[in-house]
Coordinates of C-alpha atoms in Angstrom, one line a residue:
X1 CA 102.0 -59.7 9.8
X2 CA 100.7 -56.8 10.4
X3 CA 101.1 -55.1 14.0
X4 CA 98.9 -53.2 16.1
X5 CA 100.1 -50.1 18.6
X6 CA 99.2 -47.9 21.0
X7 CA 99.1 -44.7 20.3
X8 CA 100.3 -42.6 23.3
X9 CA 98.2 -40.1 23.2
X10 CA 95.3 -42.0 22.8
X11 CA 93.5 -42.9 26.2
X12 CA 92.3 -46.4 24.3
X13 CA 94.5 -48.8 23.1
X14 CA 93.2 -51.2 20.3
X15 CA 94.5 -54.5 21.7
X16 CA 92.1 -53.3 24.7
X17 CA 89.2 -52.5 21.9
X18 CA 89.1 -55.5 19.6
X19 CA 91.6 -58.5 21.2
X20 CA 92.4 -60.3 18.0
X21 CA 94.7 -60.2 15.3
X22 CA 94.3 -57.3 12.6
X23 CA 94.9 -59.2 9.6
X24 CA 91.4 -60.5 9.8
X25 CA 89.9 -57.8 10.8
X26 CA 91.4 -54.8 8.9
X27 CA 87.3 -53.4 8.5
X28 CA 87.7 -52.1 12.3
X29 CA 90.8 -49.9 11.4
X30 CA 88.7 -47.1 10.5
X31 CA 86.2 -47.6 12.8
X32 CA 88.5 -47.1 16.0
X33 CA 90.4 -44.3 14.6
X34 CA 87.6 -42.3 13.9
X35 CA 86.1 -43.5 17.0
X36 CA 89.4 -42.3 18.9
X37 CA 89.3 -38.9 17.1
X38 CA 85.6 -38.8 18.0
X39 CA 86.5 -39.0 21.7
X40 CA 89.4 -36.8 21.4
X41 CA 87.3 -34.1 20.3
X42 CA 84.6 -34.4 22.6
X43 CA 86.6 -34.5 25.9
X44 CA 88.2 -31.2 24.6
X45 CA 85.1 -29.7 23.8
X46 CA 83.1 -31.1 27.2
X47 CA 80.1 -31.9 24.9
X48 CA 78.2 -34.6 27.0
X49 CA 74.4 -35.9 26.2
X50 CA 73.1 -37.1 29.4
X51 CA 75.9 -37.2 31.6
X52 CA 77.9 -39.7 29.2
X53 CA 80.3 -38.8 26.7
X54 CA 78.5 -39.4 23.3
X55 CA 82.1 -40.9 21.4
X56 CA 82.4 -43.1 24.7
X57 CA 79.2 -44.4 24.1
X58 CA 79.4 -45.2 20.6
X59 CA 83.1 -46.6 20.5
X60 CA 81.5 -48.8 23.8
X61 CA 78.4 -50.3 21.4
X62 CA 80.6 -50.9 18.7
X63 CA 83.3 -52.6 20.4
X64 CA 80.5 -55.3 22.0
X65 CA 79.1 -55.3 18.8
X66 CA 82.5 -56.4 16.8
X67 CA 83.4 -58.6 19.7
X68 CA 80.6 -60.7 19.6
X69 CA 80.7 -61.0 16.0
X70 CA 84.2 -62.7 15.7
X71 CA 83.6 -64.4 18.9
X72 CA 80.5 -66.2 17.0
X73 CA 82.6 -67.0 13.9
X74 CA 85.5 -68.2 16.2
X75 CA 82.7 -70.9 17.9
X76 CA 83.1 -74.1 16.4
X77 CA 80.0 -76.2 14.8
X78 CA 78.5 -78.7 17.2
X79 CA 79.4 -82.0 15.9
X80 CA 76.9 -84.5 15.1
X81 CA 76.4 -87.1 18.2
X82 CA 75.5 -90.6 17.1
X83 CA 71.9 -90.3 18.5
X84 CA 71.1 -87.8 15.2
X85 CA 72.2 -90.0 12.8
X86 CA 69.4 -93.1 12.2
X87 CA 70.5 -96.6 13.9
X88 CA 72.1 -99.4 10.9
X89 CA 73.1 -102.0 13.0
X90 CA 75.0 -104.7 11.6
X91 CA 72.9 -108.3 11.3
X92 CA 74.1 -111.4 12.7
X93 CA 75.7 -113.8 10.1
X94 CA 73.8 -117.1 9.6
X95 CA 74.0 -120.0 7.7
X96 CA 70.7 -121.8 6.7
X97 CA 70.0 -125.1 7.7
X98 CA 70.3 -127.2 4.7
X99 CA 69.9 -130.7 6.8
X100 CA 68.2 -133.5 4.8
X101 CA 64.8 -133.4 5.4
X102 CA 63.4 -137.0 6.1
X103 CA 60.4 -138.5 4.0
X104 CA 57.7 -139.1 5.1
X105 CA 55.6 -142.4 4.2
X106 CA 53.4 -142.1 0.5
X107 CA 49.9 -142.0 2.3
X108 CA 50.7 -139.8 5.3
X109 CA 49.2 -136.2 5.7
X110 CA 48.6 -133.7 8.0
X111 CA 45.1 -132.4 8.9
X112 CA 43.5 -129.4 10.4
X113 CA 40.1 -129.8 11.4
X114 CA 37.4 -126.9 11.7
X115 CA 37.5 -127.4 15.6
X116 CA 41.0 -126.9 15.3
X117 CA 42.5 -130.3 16.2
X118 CA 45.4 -131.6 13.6
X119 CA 45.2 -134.9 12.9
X120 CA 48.2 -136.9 11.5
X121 CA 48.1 -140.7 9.7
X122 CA 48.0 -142.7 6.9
X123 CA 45.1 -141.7 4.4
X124 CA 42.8 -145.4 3.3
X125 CA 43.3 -144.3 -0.3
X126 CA 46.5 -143.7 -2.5
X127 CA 45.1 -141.5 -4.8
X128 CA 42.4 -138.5 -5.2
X129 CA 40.1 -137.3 -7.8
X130 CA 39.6 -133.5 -8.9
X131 CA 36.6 -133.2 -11.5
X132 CA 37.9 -129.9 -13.6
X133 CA 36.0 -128.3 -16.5
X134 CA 38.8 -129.7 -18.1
X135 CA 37.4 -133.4 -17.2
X136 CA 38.6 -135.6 -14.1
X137 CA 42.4 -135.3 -13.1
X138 CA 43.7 -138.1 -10.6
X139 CA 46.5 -137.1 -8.5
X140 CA 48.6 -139.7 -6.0
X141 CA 48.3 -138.9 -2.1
X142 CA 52.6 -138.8 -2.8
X143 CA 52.3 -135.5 -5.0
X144 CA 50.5 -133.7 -2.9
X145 CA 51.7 -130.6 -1.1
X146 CA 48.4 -129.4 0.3
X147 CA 44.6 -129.2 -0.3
X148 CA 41.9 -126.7 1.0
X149 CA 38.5 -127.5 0.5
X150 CA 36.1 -125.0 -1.2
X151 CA 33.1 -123.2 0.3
X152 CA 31.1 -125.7 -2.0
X153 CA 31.8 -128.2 0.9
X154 CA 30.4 -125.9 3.6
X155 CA 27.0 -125.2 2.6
X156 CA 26.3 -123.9 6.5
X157 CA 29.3 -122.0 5.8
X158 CA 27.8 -120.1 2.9
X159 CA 24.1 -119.9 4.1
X160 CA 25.6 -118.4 7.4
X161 CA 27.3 -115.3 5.4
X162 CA 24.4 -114.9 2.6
X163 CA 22.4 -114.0 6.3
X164 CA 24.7 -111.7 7.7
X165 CA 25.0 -109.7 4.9
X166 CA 21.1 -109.6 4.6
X167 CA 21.1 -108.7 8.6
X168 CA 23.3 -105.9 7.4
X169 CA 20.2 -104.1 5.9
X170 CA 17.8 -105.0 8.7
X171 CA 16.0 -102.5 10.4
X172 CA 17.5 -103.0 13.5
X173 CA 20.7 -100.9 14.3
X174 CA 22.0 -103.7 17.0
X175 CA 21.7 -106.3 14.1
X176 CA 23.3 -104.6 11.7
X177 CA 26.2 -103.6 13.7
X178 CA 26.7 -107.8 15.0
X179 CA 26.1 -108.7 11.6
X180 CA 29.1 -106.0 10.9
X181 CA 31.1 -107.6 13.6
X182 CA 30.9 -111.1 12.5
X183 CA 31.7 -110.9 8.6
X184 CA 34.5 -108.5 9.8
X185 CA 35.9 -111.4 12.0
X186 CA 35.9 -113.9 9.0
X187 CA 38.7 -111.8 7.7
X188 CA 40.5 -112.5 4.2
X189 CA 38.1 -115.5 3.5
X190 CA 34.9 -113.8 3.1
X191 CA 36.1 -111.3 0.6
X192 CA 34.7 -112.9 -2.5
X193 CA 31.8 -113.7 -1.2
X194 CA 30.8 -110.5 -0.3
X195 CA 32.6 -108.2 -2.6
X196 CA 29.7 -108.5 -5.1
X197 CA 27.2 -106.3 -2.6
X198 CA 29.1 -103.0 -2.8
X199 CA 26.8 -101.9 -5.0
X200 CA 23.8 -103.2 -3.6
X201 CA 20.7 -101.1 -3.9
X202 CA 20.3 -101.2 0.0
X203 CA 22.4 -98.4 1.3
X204 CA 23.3 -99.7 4.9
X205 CA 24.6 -103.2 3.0
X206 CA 26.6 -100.9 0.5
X207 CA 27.7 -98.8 3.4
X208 CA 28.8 -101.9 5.6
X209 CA 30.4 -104.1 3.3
X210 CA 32.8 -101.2 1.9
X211 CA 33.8 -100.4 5.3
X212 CA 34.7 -104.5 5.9
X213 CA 36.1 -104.7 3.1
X214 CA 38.7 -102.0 4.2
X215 CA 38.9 -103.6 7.7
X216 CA 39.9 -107.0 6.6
X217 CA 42.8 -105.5 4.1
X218 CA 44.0 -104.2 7.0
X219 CA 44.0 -107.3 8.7
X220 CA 45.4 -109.0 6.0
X221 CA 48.6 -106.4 5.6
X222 CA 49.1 -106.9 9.5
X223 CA 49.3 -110.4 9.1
X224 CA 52.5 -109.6 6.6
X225 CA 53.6 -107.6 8.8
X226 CA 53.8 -110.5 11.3
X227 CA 55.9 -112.6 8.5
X228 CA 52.5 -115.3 8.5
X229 CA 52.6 -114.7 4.4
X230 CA 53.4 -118.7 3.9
X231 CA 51.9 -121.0 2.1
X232 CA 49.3 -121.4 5.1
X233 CA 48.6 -117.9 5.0
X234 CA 44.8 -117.3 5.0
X235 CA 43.6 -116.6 1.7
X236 CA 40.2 -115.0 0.2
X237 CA 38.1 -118.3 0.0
X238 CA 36.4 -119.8 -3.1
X239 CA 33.8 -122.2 -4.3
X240 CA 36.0 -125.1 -5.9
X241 CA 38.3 -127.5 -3.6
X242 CA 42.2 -126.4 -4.0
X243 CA 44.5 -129.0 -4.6
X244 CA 48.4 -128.0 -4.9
X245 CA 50.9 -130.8 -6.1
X246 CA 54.5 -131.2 -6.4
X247 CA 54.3 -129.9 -9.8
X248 CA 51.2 -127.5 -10.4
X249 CA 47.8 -126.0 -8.7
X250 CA 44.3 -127.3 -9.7
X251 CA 40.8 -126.0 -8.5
X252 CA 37.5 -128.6 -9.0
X253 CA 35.9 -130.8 -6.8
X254 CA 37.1 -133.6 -5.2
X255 CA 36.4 -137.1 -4.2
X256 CA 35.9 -139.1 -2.2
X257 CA 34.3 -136.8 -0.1
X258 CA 34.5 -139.4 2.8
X259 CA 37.5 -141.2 3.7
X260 CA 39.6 -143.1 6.7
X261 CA 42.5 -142.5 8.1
X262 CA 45.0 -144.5 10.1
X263 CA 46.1 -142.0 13.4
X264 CA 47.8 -143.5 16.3
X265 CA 44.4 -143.3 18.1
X266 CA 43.2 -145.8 15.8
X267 CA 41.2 -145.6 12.3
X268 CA 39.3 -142.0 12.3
X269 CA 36.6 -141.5 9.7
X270 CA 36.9 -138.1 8.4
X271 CA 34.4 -136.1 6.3
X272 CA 35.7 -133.6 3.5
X273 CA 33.6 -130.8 4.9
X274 CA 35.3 -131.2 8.7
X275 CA 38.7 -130.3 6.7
X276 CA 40.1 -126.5 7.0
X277 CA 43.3 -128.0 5.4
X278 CA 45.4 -130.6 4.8
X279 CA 48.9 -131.1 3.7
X280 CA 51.8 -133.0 3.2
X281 CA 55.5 -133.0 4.1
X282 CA 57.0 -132.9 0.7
X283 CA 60.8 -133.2 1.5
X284 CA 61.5 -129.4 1.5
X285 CA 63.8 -127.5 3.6
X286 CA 62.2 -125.3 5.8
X287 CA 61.6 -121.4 4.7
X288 CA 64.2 -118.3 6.4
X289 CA 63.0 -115.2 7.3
X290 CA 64.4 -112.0 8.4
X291 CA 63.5 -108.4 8.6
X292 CA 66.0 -105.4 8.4
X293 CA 66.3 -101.8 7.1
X294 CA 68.0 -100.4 4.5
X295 CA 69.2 -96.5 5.7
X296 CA 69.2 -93.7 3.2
X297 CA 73.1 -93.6 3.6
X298 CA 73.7 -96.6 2.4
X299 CA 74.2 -96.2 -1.4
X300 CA 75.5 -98.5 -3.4
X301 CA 78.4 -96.2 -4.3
X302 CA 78.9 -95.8 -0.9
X303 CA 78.6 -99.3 1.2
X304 CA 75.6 -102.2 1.2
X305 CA 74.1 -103.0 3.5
X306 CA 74.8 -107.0 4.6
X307 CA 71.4 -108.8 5.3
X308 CA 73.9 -111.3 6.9
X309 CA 72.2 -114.1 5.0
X310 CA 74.4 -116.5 2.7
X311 CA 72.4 -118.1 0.1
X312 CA 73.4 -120.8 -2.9
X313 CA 72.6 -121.4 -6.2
X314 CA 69.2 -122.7 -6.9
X315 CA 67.6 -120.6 -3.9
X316 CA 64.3 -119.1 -4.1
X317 CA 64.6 -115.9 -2.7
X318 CA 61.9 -113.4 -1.9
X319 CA 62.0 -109.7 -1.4
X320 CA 59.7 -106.9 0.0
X321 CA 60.3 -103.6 0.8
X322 CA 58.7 -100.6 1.8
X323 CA 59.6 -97.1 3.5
X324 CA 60.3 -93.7 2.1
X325 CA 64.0 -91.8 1.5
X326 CA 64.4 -88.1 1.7
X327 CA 65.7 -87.1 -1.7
X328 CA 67.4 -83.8 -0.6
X329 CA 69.2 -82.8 -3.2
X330 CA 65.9 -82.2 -4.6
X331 CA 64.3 -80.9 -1.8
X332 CA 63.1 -81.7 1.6
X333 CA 59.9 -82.8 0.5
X334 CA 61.0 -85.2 -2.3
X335 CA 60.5 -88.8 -1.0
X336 CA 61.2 -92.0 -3.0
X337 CA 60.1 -95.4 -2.4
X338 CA 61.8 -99.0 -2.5
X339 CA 60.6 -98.1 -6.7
X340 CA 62.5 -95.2 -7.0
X341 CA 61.8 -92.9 -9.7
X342 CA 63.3 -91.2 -13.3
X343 CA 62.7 -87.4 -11.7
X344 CA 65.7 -88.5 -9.5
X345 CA 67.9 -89.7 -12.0
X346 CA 69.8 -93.0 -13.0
X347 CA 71.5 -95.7 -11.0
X348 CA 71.6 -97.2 -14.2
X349 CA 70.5 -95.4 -17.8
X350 CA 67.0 -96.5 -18.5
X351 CA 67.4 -99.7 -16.2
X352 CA 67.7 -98.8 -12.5
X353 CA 66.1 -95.2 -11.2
X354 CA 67.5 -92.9 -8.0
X355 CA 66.0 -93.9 -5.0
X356 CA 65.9 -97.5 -6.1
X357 CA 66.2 -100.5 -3.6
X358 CA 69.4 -102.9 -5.2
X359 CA 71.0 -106.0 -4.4
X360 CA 73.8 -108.5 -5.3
X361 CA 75.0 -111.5 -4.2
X362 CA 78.7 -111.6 -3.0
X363 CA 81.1 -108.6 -2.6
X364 CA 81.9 -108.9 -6.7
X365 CA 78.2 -109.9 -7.8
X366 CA 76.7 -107.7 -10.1
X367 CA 73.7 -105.7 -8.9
X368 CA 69.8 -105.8 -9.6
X369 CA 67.1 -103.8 -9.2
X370 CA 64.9 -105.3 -6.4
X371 CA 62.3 -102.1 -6.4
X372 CA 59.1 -102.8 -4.0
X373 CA 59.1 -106.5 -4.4
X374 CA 60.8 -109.3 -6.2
X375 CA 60.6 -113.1 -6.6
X376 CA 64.1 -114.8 -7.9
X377 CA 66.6 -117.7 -8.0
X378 CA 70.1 -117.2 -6.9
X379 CA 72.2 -117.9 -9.9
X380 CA 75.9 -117.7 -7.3
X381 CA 76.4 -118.5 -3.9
X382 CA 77.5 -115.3 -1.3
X383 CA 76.2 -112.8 1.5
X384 CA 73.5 -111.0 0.2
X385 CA 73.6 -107.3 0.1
X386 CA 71.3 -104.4 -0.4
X387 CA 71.7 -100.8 -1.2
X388 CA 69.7 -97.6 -2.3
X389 CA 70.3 -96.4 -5.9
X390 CA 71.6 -93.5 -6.7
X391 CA 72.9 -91.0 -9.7
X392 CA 76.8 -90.8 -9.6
X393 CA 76.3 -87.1 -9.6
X394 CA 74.5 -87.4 -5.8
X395 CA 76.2 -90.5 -4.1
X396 CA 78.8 -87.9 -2.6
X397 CA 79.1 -87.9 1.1
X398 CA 78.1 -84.7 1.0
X399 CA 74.6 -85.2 0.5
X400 CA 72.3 -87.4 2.8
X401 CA 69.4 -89.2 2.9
X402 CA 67.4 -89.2 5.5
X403 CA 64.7 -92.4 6.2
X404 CA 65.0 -96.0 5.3
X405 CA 63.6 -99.3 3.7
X406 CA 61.9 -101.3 5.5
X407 CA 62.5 -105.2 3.9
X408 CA 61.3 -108.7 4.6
X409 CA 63.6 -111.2 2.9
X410 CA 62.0 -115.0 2.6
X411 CA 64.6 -117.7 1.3
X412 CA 63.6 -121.1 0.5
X413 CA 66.6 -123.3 0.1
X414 CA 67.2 -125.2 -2.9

């Protein structure tokens, strides 16, 4: 290694000027023995600008200069603290209960009354009748899952919104604005009924019933967003009675309109257009929920990510996702979704694109594209896991990912 020395007739010495070893720094030799000539000449000569030898001023910039140079490449990087990096907590393992469920008698159902009382018994009939434009279908009370009675049975119900709409192109801004108000309160159900006036000739009816439609999708994705997307989710409303059995959905009218039922309060008679719902225990096992996220950083070449749910064979599982990824390797501004996209490559050729929300059951299972949203069956039994897509070329832990998925995961046990 190279060594450094005074010079004794030098009044600096170098190891005073620049502190570090020469090796790496062999670009100041020059620069202090020129500067050291510099002052050697000037305090012979008595040349002084100012009152301040010029050399002496120079070799003093230079030196802070240099010096605060290497001491900035010397500082180390800060390291990243755990409060930059985005939290991906591990979720609780669970089993899901897979008790027997126990049945319930042939006639019993459930029912939720306009007022909103539930009333539960024995129905006075064993079968029902739906009248189809196919002809009449006759369904036993035992195959039932659940029925909802069509706007055709609430003829108030109708009249009542064919007048708020009309109230919407009154004359009077109060009225209109109530009007507003009120269909906006009826939420998801009204939608068909008033879809058909957006283009209305009247331009405060077109005007209001655009903006309520907007309003009550917004309703309707909060109530998602609040996991109430079940089978007694509200839904848009329609004319014909729905009737869903064990085995298949049918829409018509249905009789008798009028019938008994046996409650522990004694025998109620209940009219078909007092009904908001009814429905039946049918023996299943009770739905599991459970929302996570899915970080960028966890690519499926890299780790999954465990939803720390097991499921069987012959589950019906249900995904949805959304979020947004930074795709940095191709810029700060390039975002995917749960769908991910071609322009970021392949996960798989043709099959699975970057950016792509995957699963698989079980550490060896093989993996699927789950995208935005997916319906399935198990076909094994492990811990389900999901992952981000990604081209091999990318999945390096060099590059990151900022952002995450955010999923809701349903599982109805087999």
């Amino acid at each position: 290694m190279m060594a450094c020395h005074r010079s004794p007739e030098s009044p600096l010495f170098v190891s005073e000027i620049f502190p570090v070893k020469c090796r790496s720094n062999l670009w100041l030799i020059p620069l202090v023995g020129f500067a050291v000539f510099f002052q050697s000449t000037a305090s012979s000569s008595g040349q002084e600008i100012l009152g301040e030898p010029r050399a002496e001023r120079a070799i003093a910039v230079e030196i802070d200069e240099a010096a605060a140079d290497v001491a900035a490449e010397k500082k180390p990087a800060a390291a990243e603290t755990p409060a930059d990096k985005p939290e991906n907590k591990e979720e609780p393992e669970i089993d899901i209960p897979r008790a027997p469920v126990k049945e319930v008698p042939p006639r019993q159902v459930r029912l939720h009354l306009l007022d909103g009382s539930i009333l539960t018994g024995d129905l006075s009939v064993e079968e029902i009748t739906v009248e189809t434009t196919f002809g009449k279908l006759v369904v036993p009370i035992n195959k039932i899952r659940s029925f909802t009675p069509g706007l055709d049975s609430y003829p108030e119900q109708i009249k009542k919104i064919e007048t708020l709409v009309e109230q919407l192109g009154g004359d009077d801004y109060q009225s209109r604005e109530a009007a507003h108000k009120e269909l906006s309160a009826m939420g998801i159900g009204v939608q068909n009924e008033i879809v058909r006036f957006v283009a209305s000739d009247n331009a405060e009816i077109k005007r209001h019933i655009g903006e309520i439609l907007k309003e009550i999708e917004e309703q309707a994705e909060e109530s998602e967003d609040l996991d109430e997307g079940g089978e007694g989710a509200a839904q848009p409303w329609i004319r014909l009675d729905t009737v869903v059995t064990t085995d298949f959905t049918v829409t018509g009218k249905v009789s008798p309109q009028n019938f008994e039922l046996a409650s522990k309060y004694g025998p109620l008679k209940v009219s078909l257009a007092d009904v908001k719902r009814g429905e039946r225990d049918s023996g299943l096992k009770e739905s599991f929920r459970r929302s996570l996220s899915v970080p960028g950083e966890n690519l499926a070449q890299r780790t999954f990510k465990s939803t720390g749910i097991r499921v069987q064979a012959g589950d019906k599982i249900s995904i949805k996702a959304d979020g947004t990824i930074v795709m940095s390797p191709w810029g700060t501004n390039s975002m995917s979704t749960p769908d991910g996209g071609p322009n970021y490559g392949w996960y798989i050729p043709n099959q699975i694109p970057g950016g792509c929300l995957v699963a698989k059951i079980g550490d060896k299972g093989t993996v699927f594209k789950v995208g935005r949203s997916l319906n399935f069956t198990a076909k094994s039994s492990g811990l389900l896991q999901l992952a981000v897509g990604m081209q091999g070329d990318y999945a390096g832990e060099g590059y990151q990912f900022p952002g995450e998925y955010r999923v809701k995961l349903r599982v109805d046990p087999k």
